[in-house]
CSV table of C-alpha atoms and ligand atoms in Angstrom, one decimal:
chain,number,residue,atom,x,y,z
U,1,MET,CA,9.4,34.2,19.7
U,2,SER,CA,8.0,30.6,21.5
U,3,LYS,CA,8.7,27.2,20.3
U,4,LYS,CA,4.1,27.3,20.1
U,5,ILE,CA,4.7,30.4,18.0
U,6,THR,CA,7.0,28.8,15.4
U,7,LEU,CA,5.1,25.5,15.4
U,8,LEU,CA,1.3,27.6,14.4
U,9,LEU,CA,3.7,29.6,12.3
U,10,THR,CA,5.4,26.8,9.9
U,11,THR,CA,2.4,25.2,10.2
U,12,LEU,CA,-0.1,28.5,8.6
U,13,LEU,CA,3.3,28.9,6.1
U,14,CYS,CA,2.8,24.9,4.9
U,15,CYS,CA,-0.9,24.9,4.8
U,16,ILE,CA,-0.5,28.4,2.6
U,17,THR,CA,2.0,26.8,0.5
U,18,SER,CA,0.2,23.8,-0.2
U,19,PHE,CA,-3.3,25.7,-1.0
U,20,ALA,CA,-1.4,28.0,-3.3
U,21,GLN,CA,0.0,25.0,-5.7
U,22,GLN,CA,-2.8,23.0,-5.5
U,23,LYS,CA,-5.0,26.6,-7.1
U,24,ASN,CA,-2.4,26.9,-9.4
U,25,THR,CA,-2.7,23.2,-10.6
U,26,GLY,CA,-6.6,24.5,-11.2
U,27,ASP,CA,-7.3,20.6,-9.0
U,28,HIS,CA,-10.1,21.7,-6.8
U,29,TRP,CA,-11.2,17.9,-6.1
U,30,LEU,CA,-7.6,17.7,-4.9
U,31,GLN,CA,-8.1,20.6,-2.4
U,32,HIS,CA,-11.3,19.3,-1.4
U,33,ALA,CA,-9.9,15.6,-1.1
U,34,ASN,CA,-6.8,17.4,0.9
U,35,GLU,CA,-9.3,18.7,3.3
U,36,VAL,CA,-10.9,16.1,4.1
U,37,VAL,CA,-7.8,14.5,5.0
U,38,HIS,CA,-6.6,16.3,7.0
U,39,GLU,CA,-9.7,16.9,8.5
U,40,GLN,CA,-10.0,13.3,9.3
U,41,LEU,CA,-6.4,12.7,10.4
U,42,SER,CA,-6.7,15.1,12.6
U,43,LYS,CA,-9.8,14.1,14.6
U,44,ALA,CA,-8.5,10.2,14.1
U,45,ALA,CA,-5.0,11.3,16.0
U,46,ALA,CA,-6.8,12.5,18.6
U,47,PHE,CA,-9.5,9.9,19.2
U,48,TYR,CA,-7.4,7.0,18.9
U,49,LYS,CA,-4.5,5.4,21.4
U,50,PRO,CA,-1.3,4.7,20.1
U,51,GLY,CA,-0.9,0.8,20.2
U,52,LEU,CA,-4.5,0.6,19.1
U,53,ASP,CA,-5.2,1.5,15.6
U,54,PRO,CA,-8.3,2.1,13.9
U,55,ARG,CA,-7.9,-1.0,11.0
U,56,SER,CA,-11.8,-0.8,9.5
U,57,VAL,CA,-15.2,-1.2,10.4
U,58,ASN,CA,-17.4,-3.7,12.1
U,59,PRO,CA,-20.8,-4.7,10.4
U,60,ASP,CA,-22.3,-3.9,13.9
U,61,GLY,CA,-21.2,-0.3,13.2
U,62,THR,CA,-18.1,-0.3,15.8
U,63,VAL,CA,-14.2,0.4,14.7
U,64,LYS,CA,-12.6,-3.2,13.9
U,65,LEU,CA,-9.6,-1.8,16.4
U,66,VAL,CA,-6.0,-3.5,16.3
U,67,HIS,CA,-2.9,-3.8,18.1
U,68,LEU,CA,0.4,-6.1,16.6
U,69,PRO,CA,0.7,-8.5,15.2
U,70,ASP,CA,-1.7,-7.3,13.5
U,71,TRP,CA,-0.8,-6.8,9.7
U,72,THR,CA,-2.4,-3.7,8.9
U,73,THR,CA,-0.8,-1.6,12.1
U,74,GLY,CA,1.5,-0.1,10.5
U,75,PHE,CA,-0.6,1.6,8.0
U,76,PHE,CA,-2.1,3.7,10.7
U,77,PRO,CA,1.4,5.5,11.4
U,78,GLY,CA,2.0,5.5,8.7
U,79,SER,CA,-1.3,7.3,6.9
U,80,LEU,CA,0.2,10.1,9.3
U,81,TRP,CA,3.3,10.7,8.3
U,82,LEU,CA,1.9,10.8,4.8
U,83,GLY,CA,-1.2,13.5,6.3
U,84,TYR,CA,1.4,15.2,7.6
U,85,GLU,CA,3.6,15.5,4.2
U,86,LEU,CA,0.1,16.4,2.8
U,87,SER,CA,-0.6,19.1,4.9
U,88,GLY,CA,2.6,20.3,6.8
U,89,ASP,CA,0.7,20.2,10.2
U,90,GLN,CA,3.0,19.7,12.1
U,91,LEU,CA,0.6,18.4,15.0
U,92,LEU,CA,0.4,15.4,12.7
U,93,ALA,CA,3.9,15.0,13.0
U,94,GLU,CA,4.0,14.7,16.9
U,95,LYS,CA,1.1,12.1,16.5
U,96,ALA,CA,2.6,10.4,14.0
U,97,ARG,CA,5.8,10.5,16.4
U,98,SER,CA,3.7,8.4,19.1
U,99,PHE,CA,2.1,5.6,17.0
U,100,THR,CA,5.0,4.4,15.1
U,101,LEU,CA,7.0,4.2,18.7
U,102,ALA,CA,4.1,2.7,20.4
U,103,LEU,CA,4.7,0.2,17.7
U,104,ASP,CA,8.5,-0.8,18.7
U,105,SER,CA,7.8,-4.8,19.2
U,106,ALA,CA,7.0,-5.5,15.8
U,107,ARG,CA,10.5,-5.6,16.1
U,108,ASN,CA,10.5,-8.8,17.5
U,109,LEU,CA,8.1,-10.3,14.9
U,110,THR,CA,9.8,-13.4,13.3
U,111,ASN,CA,6.9,-15.7,11.6
U,112,THR,CA,5.5,-13.5,9.5
U,113,HIS,CA,6.5,-11.4,6.0
U,114,ASP,CA,4.4,-8.9,7.9
U,115,VAL,CA,7.2,-8.1,9.6
U,116,GLY,CA,7.3,-5.4,6.4
U,117,PHE,CA,4.4,-4.1,6.0
U,118,ILE,CA,4.3,-3.1,9.8
U,119,ILE,CA,7.3,-1.5,10.4
U,120,TYR,CA,8.2,0.3,7.0
U,121,THR,CA,5.1,2.0,6.6
U,122,SER,CA,5.3,2.7,10.2
U,123,TYR,CA,9.0,3.0,10.8
U,124,GLY,CA,10.2,3.1,7.7
U,125,ASN,CA,8.5,7.0,7.1
U,126,ALA,CA,9.0,7.9,10.3
U,127,TYR,CA,13.0,7.6,9.1
U,128,ARG,CA,12.2,8.4,5.6
U,129,ILE,CA,10.6,12.2,6.7
U,130,THR,CA,12.8,12.5,10.0
U,131,ARG,CA,15.7,11.5,9.8
U,132,ASP,CA,16.0,10.6,13.2
U,133,LYS,CA,17.9,8.4,14.7
U,134,ILE,CA,15.8,6.8,17.3
U,135,TYR,CA,13.4,5.0,14.5
U,136,LEU,CA,16.2,2.6,13.2
U,137,PRO,CA,16.8,0.0,15.7
U,138,ALA,CA,13.6,-1.1,14.9
U,139,LEU,CA,14.1,-0.6,11.1
U,140,SER,CA,17.4,-2.8,12.0
U,141,ASP,CA,15.7,-5.8,13.7
U,142,GLY,CA,12.6,-5.9,11.2
U,143,ALA,CA,14.3,-6.3,7.7
U,144,LYS,CA,17.3,-8.7,9.6
U,145,HIS,CA,13.5,-11.2,10.6
U,146,LEU,CA,12.5,-10.1,7.0
U,147,TYR,CA,15.7,-11.4,5.6
U,148,ALA,CA,15.4,-14.7,8.1
U,149,ARG,CA,12.8,-15.2,5.7
U,150,PHE,CA,14.2,-15.6,2.6
U,151,ASN,CA,15.3,-19.4,1.3
U,152,PRO,CA,18.1,-19.2,-1.2
U,153,LYS,CA,17.4,-22.4,-2.4
U,154,VAL,CA,13.4,-21.9,-2.7
U,155,GLY,CA,14.6,-17.6,-4.0
U,156,VAL,CA,12.4,-16.6,-2.5
U,157,ILE,CA,10.6,-14.9,1.3
U,158,ARG,CA,8.3,-16.6,2.8
U,159,SER,CA,5.0,-15.3,4.1
U,160,TRP,CA,3.7,-17.5,6.1
U,161,ASP,CA,4.2,-20.1,8.7
U,162,PHE,CA,0.3,-21.4,9.2
U,163,PRO,CA,1.0,-25.3,8.9
U,164,GLU,CA,-1.5,-26.1,6.5
U,165,TRP,CA,1.1,-24.5,2.9
U,166,HIS,CA,4.8,-26.0,3.3
U,167,TYR,CA,6.6,-22.6,1.8
U,168,PRO,CA,4.0,-20.2,0.7
U,169,VAL,CA,4.5,-17.1,-0.9
U,170,ILE,CA,1.7,-14.2,-1.6
U,171,ILE,CA,1.8,-11.7,-4.4
U,172,ASP,CA,1.2,-9.3,-1.5
U,173,ASN,CA,5.6,-10.3,-0.4
U,174,MET,CA,5.9,-7.9,-3.0
U,175,MET,CA,5.8,-5.1,-1.2
U,176,ASN,CA,7.9,-6.2,1.6
U,177,LEU,CA,10.6,-6.1,-0.7
U,178,GLU,CA,11.1,-2.3,-0.7
U,179,TYR,CA,11.8,-2.2,3.2
U,180,LEU,CA,14.9,-4.5,2.2
U,181,TYR,CA,16.0,-2.6,-0.8
U,182,TRP,CA,15.9,0.7,1.7
U,183,ALA,CA,18.0,-1.8,4.5
U,184,ALA,CA,20.5,-2.8,2.1
U,185,THR,CA,21.7,1.0,1.7
U,186,ALA,CA,21.0,2.0,4.5
U,187,LEU,CA,21.8,0.0,6.6
U,188,ASN,CA,24.7,-1.6,4.7
U,189,MET,CA,23.3,-4.7,4.3
U,190,PRO,CA,24.0,-5.8,0.6
U,191,ALA,CA,22.7,-9.4,0.9
U,192,TYR,CA,19.0,-7.6,1.9
U,193,ALA,CA,19.1,-6.0,-1.8
U,194,ALA,CA,20.3,-9.3,-3.7
U,195,ALA,CA,17.2,-11.2,-2.0
U,196,ALA,CA,14.6,-8.6,-2.7
U,197,SER,CA,15.2,-9.2,-6.5
U,198,THR,CA,15.7,-12.9,-6.2
U,199,HIS,CA,12.7,-12.5,-4.4
U,200,ALA,CA,11.2,-10.7,-7.9
U,201,LYS,CA,12.3,-13.3,-10.1
U,202,THR,CA,11.4,-16.1,-8.6
U,203,THR,CA,7.5,-14.2,-8.1
U,204,LYS,CA,7.8,-12.6,-12.0
U,205,LYS,CA,7.7,-16.3,-13.3
U,206,ASN,CA,5.8,-18.6,-10.7
U,207,HIS,CA,2.8,-15.8,-10.3
U,208,TYR,CA,1.8,-14.6,-13.5
U,209,ARG,CA,0.1,-16.3,-16.2
U,210,PRO,CA,0.2,-16.0,-19.7
U,211,ASP,CA,-1.6,-12.5,-20.1
U,212,TYR,CA,0.5,-11.1,-16.6
U,213,SER,CA,-2.9,-12.0,-14.6
U,214,SER,CA,-1.2,-13.4,-10.5
U,215,TYR,CA,-1.7,-16.2,-8.9
U,216,HIS,CA,-2.5,-15.1,-4.8
U,217,VAL,CA,-0.2,-18.1,-3.2
U,218,VAL,CA,2.5,-20.5,-4.9
U,219,ASP,CA,3.4,-22.8,-2.8
U,220,TYR,CA,6.5,-24.4,-2.9
U,221,ASP,CA,8.7,-27.5,-1.7
U,222,PRO,CA,11.5,-25.6,0.6
U,223,ALA,CA,14.3,-28.7,0.1
U,224,THR,CA,13.2,-28.3,-3.8
U,225,GLY,CA,11.7,-25.0,-4.7
U,226,LYS,CA,9.3,-27.1,-7.0
U,227,VAL,CA,6.5,-25.3,-7.0
U,228,LEU,CA,3.5,-27.4,-5.8
U,229,LYS,CA,0.6,-25.1,-5.9
U,230,GLN,CA,-0.8,-22.2,-7.2
U,231,ALA,CA,-4.2,-21.3,-5.5
U,232,THR,CA,-6.0,-18.8,-3.7
U,233,HIS,CA,-6.5,-17.9,-0.2
U,234,GLN,CA,-8.3,-14.6,-0.5
U,235,GLY,CA,-9.3,-14.7,-4.3
U,236,LEU,CA,-12.9,-16.1,-5.7
U,237,THR,CA,-10.7,-18.9,-7.1
U,238,ASP,CA,-7.0,-20.8,-7.9
U,239,GLU,CA,-7.2,-19.0,-11.1
U,240,SER,CA,-9.2,-15.9,-10.4
U,241,SER,CA,-7.8,-12.2,-10.5
U,242,TRP,CA,-8.0,-11.5,-6.8
U,243,SER,CA,-7.7,-7.5,-7.9
U,244,ARG,CA,-5.5,-6.9,-4.9
U,245,GLY,CA,-3.4,-9.1,-5.6
U,246,GLN,CA,-2.5,-8.3,-8.9
U,247,ALA,CA,-2.4,-4.0,-7.2
U,248,TRP,CA,0.6,-5.1,-4.8
U,249,GLY,CA,2.0,-6.9,-8.1
U,250,LEU,CA,1.9,-3.9,-10.4
U,251,TYR,CA,3.5,-2.1,-7.1
U,252,GLY,CA,6.2,-4.2,-6.1
U,253,PHE,CA,7.9,-4.6,-9.9
U,254,THR,CA,7.3,-1.1,-11.2
U,255,MET,CA,9.3,-0.6,-7.4
U,256,CYS,CA,12.1,-2.8,-7.6
U,257,TYR,CA,12.5,-1.7,-11.1
U,258,ARG,CA,13.5,1.7,-9.3
U,259,HIS,CA,16.3,-0.1,-6.7
U,260,THR,CA,17.1,-2.1,-9.6
U,261,ARG,CA,17.3,0.1,-12.6
U,262,ASP,CA,16.1,-3.8,-14.1
U,263,PRO,CA,14.7,-3.4,-17.4
U,264,LYS,CA,12.9,-7.0,-17.3
U,265,PHE,CA,11.1,-5.0,-14.3
U,266,LEU,CA,10.1,-2.6,-15.6
U,267,VAL,CA,8.4,-4.7,-18.9
U,268,GLN,CA,7.0,-6.9,-16.7
U,269,ALA,CA,4.7,-3.8,-14.4
U,270,GLU,CA,4.2,-2.6,-18.3
U,271,HIS,CA,2.5,-5.5,-18.6
U,272,ILE,CA,1.0,-5.9,-15.2
U,273,ALA,CA,-0.5,-2.2,-15.8
U,274,ALA,CA,-2.2,-3.3,-19.6
U,275,PHE,CA,-3.8,-6.2,-17.2
U,276,LEU,CA,-5.5,-4.2,-15.6
U,277,MET,CA,-6.0,-0.6,-16.9
U,278,TYR,CA,-7.7,-2.4,-20.1
U,279,HIS,CA,-9.1,-4.8,-18.6
U,280,PRO,CA,-13.1,-5.6,-19.6
U,281,ARG,CA,-14.6,-5.9,-16.0
U,282,MET,CA,-13.0,-2.8,-15.3
U,283,PRO,CA,-16.3,-0.7,-14.3
U,284,GLU,CA,-16.1,3.1,-16.0
U,285,ASP,CA,-15.3,4.1,-12.8
U,286,LYS,CA,-12.0,2.4,-12.3
U,287,VAL,CA,-12.5,1.2,-9.0
U,288,PRO,CA,-12.5,-2.7,-9.6
U,289,ALA,CA,-15.1,-5.3,-7.9
U,290,TRP,CA,-12.5,-7.5,-5.0
U,291,ASP,CA,-12.0,-9.8,-8.0
U,292,PHE,CA,-12.1,-9.3,-11.6
U,293,ASP,CA,-13.7,-12.5,-12.2
U,294,VAL,CA,-16.5,-12.5,-9.4
U,295,HIS,CA,-19.1,-12.4,-12.9
U,296,ASN,CA,-18.4,-16.2,-12.9
U,297,ALA,CA,-19.7,-16.2,-9.5
U,298,LEU,CA,-23.2,-14.4,-9.9
U,299,GLU,CA,-25.0,-17.8,-10.4
U,300,LYS,CA,-24.3,-18.1,-7.4
U,301,ASP,CA,-25.5,-14.8,-6.0
U,302,LEU,CA,-22.4,-13.6,-5.1
U,303,PRO,CA,-22.3,-9.3,-6.0
U,304,ALA,CA,-19.3,-7.1,-7.1
U,305,ILE,CA,-18.3,-5.4,-4.3
U,306,LYS,CA,-16.0,-3.4,-4.8
U,307,ASP,CA,-12.9,-2.6,-3.1
U,308,ALA,CA,-11.4,1.0,-3.2
U,309,SER,CA,-8.5,-0.7,-2.0
U,310,ALA,CA,-7.3,-1.8,-5.1
U,311,ALA,CA,-7.9,1.5,-6.8
U,312,ALA,CA,-5.9,3.4,-4.5
U,313,ILE,CA,-2.8,1.2,-4.7
U,314,MET,CA,-3.5,1.0,-8.1
U,315,ALA,CA,-3.4,4.9,-8.5
U,316,SER,CA,0.0,5.2,-6.4
U,317,ALA,CA,1.8,2.2,-8.4
U,318,LEU,CA,0.8,4.1,-11.9
U,319,LEU,CA,2.0,7.2,-10.9
U,320,GLU,CA,5.2,5.6,-10.0
U,321,LEU,CA,5.3,4.0,-12.5
U,322,SER,CA,4.2,6.9,-15.3
U,323,THR,CA,7.7,8.0,-14.1
U,324,TYR,CA,10.1,6.0,-16.4
U,325,GLU,CA,7.7,5.7,-18.9
U,326,LYS,CA,8.9,7.8,-22.4
U,327,ASN,CA,4.7,8.6,-22.5
U,328,ALA,CA,3.6,9.3,-19.4
U,329,GLN,CA,0.7,10.8,-20.1
U,330,PRO,CA,-2.1,7.2,-20.4
U,331,PHE,CA,-0.3,6.1,-16.9
U,332,VAL,CA,-0.8,9.9,-14.7
U,333,ASP,CA,-4.5,10.1,-16.7
U,334,TYR,CA,-5.5,7.0,-15.6
U,335,ALA,CA,-4.4,7.5,-11.9
U,336,GLU,CA,-5.9,10.8,-11.9
U,337,ALA,CA,-9.0,9.4,-13.3
U,338,ILE,CA,-9.0,6.8,-9.8
U,339,LEU,CA,-7.8,9.3,-7.7
U,340,LYS,CA,-10.9,11.8,-8.9
U,341,THR,CA,-13.2,9.3,-8.9
U,342,LEU,CA,-12.1,7.7,-4.7
U,343,SER,CA,-11.7,12.3,-3.8
U,344,SER,CA,-16.0,11.7,-5.0
U,345,ASP,CA,-18.7,11.7,-2.3
U,346,SER,CA,-19.1,7.9,-3.1
U,347,TYR,CA,-15.8,7.4,-2.3
U,348,LEU,CA,-14.5,10.0,0.6
U,349,ALA,CA,-15.7,10.3,3.4
U,350,LYS,CA,-17.9,13.4,4.5
U,351,PRO,CA,-15.6,15.2,7.4
U,352,GLY,CA,-16.0,13.9,10.6
U,353,GLU,CA,-18.0,10.5,9.4
U,354,ASN,CA,-16.5,7.9,9.0
U,355,HIS,CA,-15.5,7.2,12.3
U,356,PHE,CA,-12.6,9.3,10.6
U,357,PHE,CA,-11.9,7.0,8.1
U,358,ILE,CA,-11.2,8.8,4.9
U,359,LEU,CA,-12.6,6.3,2.1
U,360,LYS,CA,-15.4,4.6,2.1
U,361,HIS,CA,-16.1,0.9,0.6
U,362,SER,CA,-13.1,-1.6,0.2
U,363,VAL,CA,-13.4,-5.1,0.5
U,364,GLY,CA,-11.2,-7.4,3.1
U,365,ALA,CA,-11.1,-11.3,2.3
U,366,PHE,CA,-14.9,-12.2,1.0
U,367,LEU,CA,-15.5,-15.8,1.2
U,368,TYR,CA,-14.2,-15.7,5.0
U,369,ASP,CA,-17.4,-12.3,4.9
U,370,SER,CA,-14.7,-10.9,6.7
U,371,GLU,CA,-14.4,-6.6,6.3
U,372,ILE,CA,-17.1,-6.3,3.4
U,373,ASP,CA,-17.8,-2.6,1.9
U,374,THR,CA,-16.4,-1.0,4.9
U,375,PRO,CA,-12.8,2.0,5.5
U,376,ILE,CA,-9.9,0.0,6.2
U,377,ASP,CA,-6.2,2.0,6.9
U,378,TYR,CA,-4.4,0.7,3.9
U,379,ALA,CA,-7.1,1.6,1.5
U,380,ASP,CA,-6.6,5.4,3.1
U,381,TYR,CA,-2.7,4.4,3.0
U,382,TYR,CA,-2.3,3.8,-0.4
U,383,TYR,CA,-5.3,7.1,-1.6
U,384,LEU,CA,-2.7,9.6,0.3
U,385,GLU,CA,0.8,7.8,-1.1
U,386,ALA,CA,-0.8,8.4,-4.4
U,387,LEU,CA,-2.2,12.1,-3.4
U,388,LYS,CA,1.1,13.0,-2.5
U,389,ARG,CA,2.6,11.2,-6.0
U,390,TYR,CA,0.3,12.9,-7.7
U,391,ARG,CA,0.9,16.3,-6.0
U,392,ASP,CA,4.2,16.2,-6.8
U,393,ILE,CA,4.2,15.0,-10.7
U,394,LYS,CA,1.8,18.0,-11.3
U,395,HIS,CA,4.3,20.1,-9.6
U,396,ILE,CA,7.4,18.4,-11.7
U,397,SER,CA,5.4,19.0,-14.9
U,398,LYS,CA,5.1,22.2,-14.0
U,399,GLU,CA,8.4,23.0,-13.6
U,400,THR,CA,9.7,21.8,-16.8
U,401,LYS,CA,7.2,23.2,-18.9
Q,501,LIG,N1,-1.9,-8.2,2.7
Q,501,LIG,C1,-3.3,-8.9,2.7
Q,501,LIG,C2,-4.2,-8.6,2.2
Q,501,LIG,O1,-3.8,-7.4,1.4
Q,501,LIG,O2,-5.5,-8.6,2.3
C-alpha cells in the first residue's frame, strides 16, 4: 500500500473514531465545534505561510499577520497541533510541523519572558505529540534563556526589558512556568523547576489581593527584591481586575499544582476560580468583559466589550482543576457552559468565514485601542486545548462509570 493511501486510511479511521465517541456522549455542540475547527484550521493552514502567522483582524478588515518576535507567533502552530490531536488529520500535523520549524530563531530570544509562550506552544506541542528530536534544540535554548531571566534575589522571572519599569513581572508570566517544569524533567535541569516554584510563590505573595484578584504588573527593585509598584498595563486601572490576567493566574497555579503537588498552589487556584466563577459581574453566558471593573468606567463611555480569550483560558484551566478536585462537577459544568457559549453562533465562526480564525470577539489591549472585538490567535489556541481536555475528561468518566 502506498504511503499516501495509508495516510488517508489512518486519517479516516481517526475521524470516524472521534465522531463515534462524540455521538456516544450526545454532545452535538461538540461535534459541530470539531467540524468547524477542522475546516477552519485546514483552510488557514493552506492559506497562510509558515513564518507569517495570523494573529487577529485589523479594524479595516485585513488580517494582522505577525512574525518573530511577536509574542503570539507560537499560537497558530500550536493550534494546528491541537487540531491534529482533535481530528487525527495527518495533513494538519504536516502543516503544524512547517509552521513550527519556521520559528527556529525564537530560540535566540533573550529579552522577554514571551520566549516561553512562543516556543512552548509551538515546539512544546510538537515534541509532546511526535517525540521527534528535531524540536529539542529550540526547546533547550529557549528554556535556557527563560531561566536566565530568573533573579534569585527577587524570586521571579523578569517579564519585560522595557526601560519604564525596574524589574516588571506580569501575571501572564505564570504561563511560562509550564515550560520550565517540562524542561527540568525532560532536559534534566532541576534548577529550572526550583525557579518556577519560587516564581509562583513570589507571585502568590505580591500579585494577589485579599479577594484573590490579581494585579497585572508588579515592579520590583532588582537589587533588593522589594515591591516598588503594583500596577496595570492592559487593565482598566491599577486596582481593577483585567479579565485575561485573572485567567492566566488561574491556569498558572493549577498547572503549578500538576507539577509540584504543593497544596498551596491548589488552594490558590481554587480561590482564583471562586473569584471568577461567582463574580457578580460575570455575564450569564460566562464570557467576561475585558476587565471586570469596566462598569466603573461606563460614565466615560467605555463599553463592556467581551473577551472570548479570557473565557477560553478559564475553561481550559477549570477543566484541569476539576481533575484535582473531589467534587469535580461544578468545575466541569462551568467549563462546559463556557465551551457551549463559545461553540454557539455568537462566538464560533461560520466555516470559511472569519479569515479562518475559529472564534470571534476577543480583546487584546482595550485602552491602547488595539485588537478590540476581534478574532485572536490565543483565544483559538486555548479554546482548542479546552475542547481536547473536555473530550478527555468525558471519555475518562465514561470508562470509569
Ligand atoms: N500576554 C499578553 C496578553 O495577554 O495580552
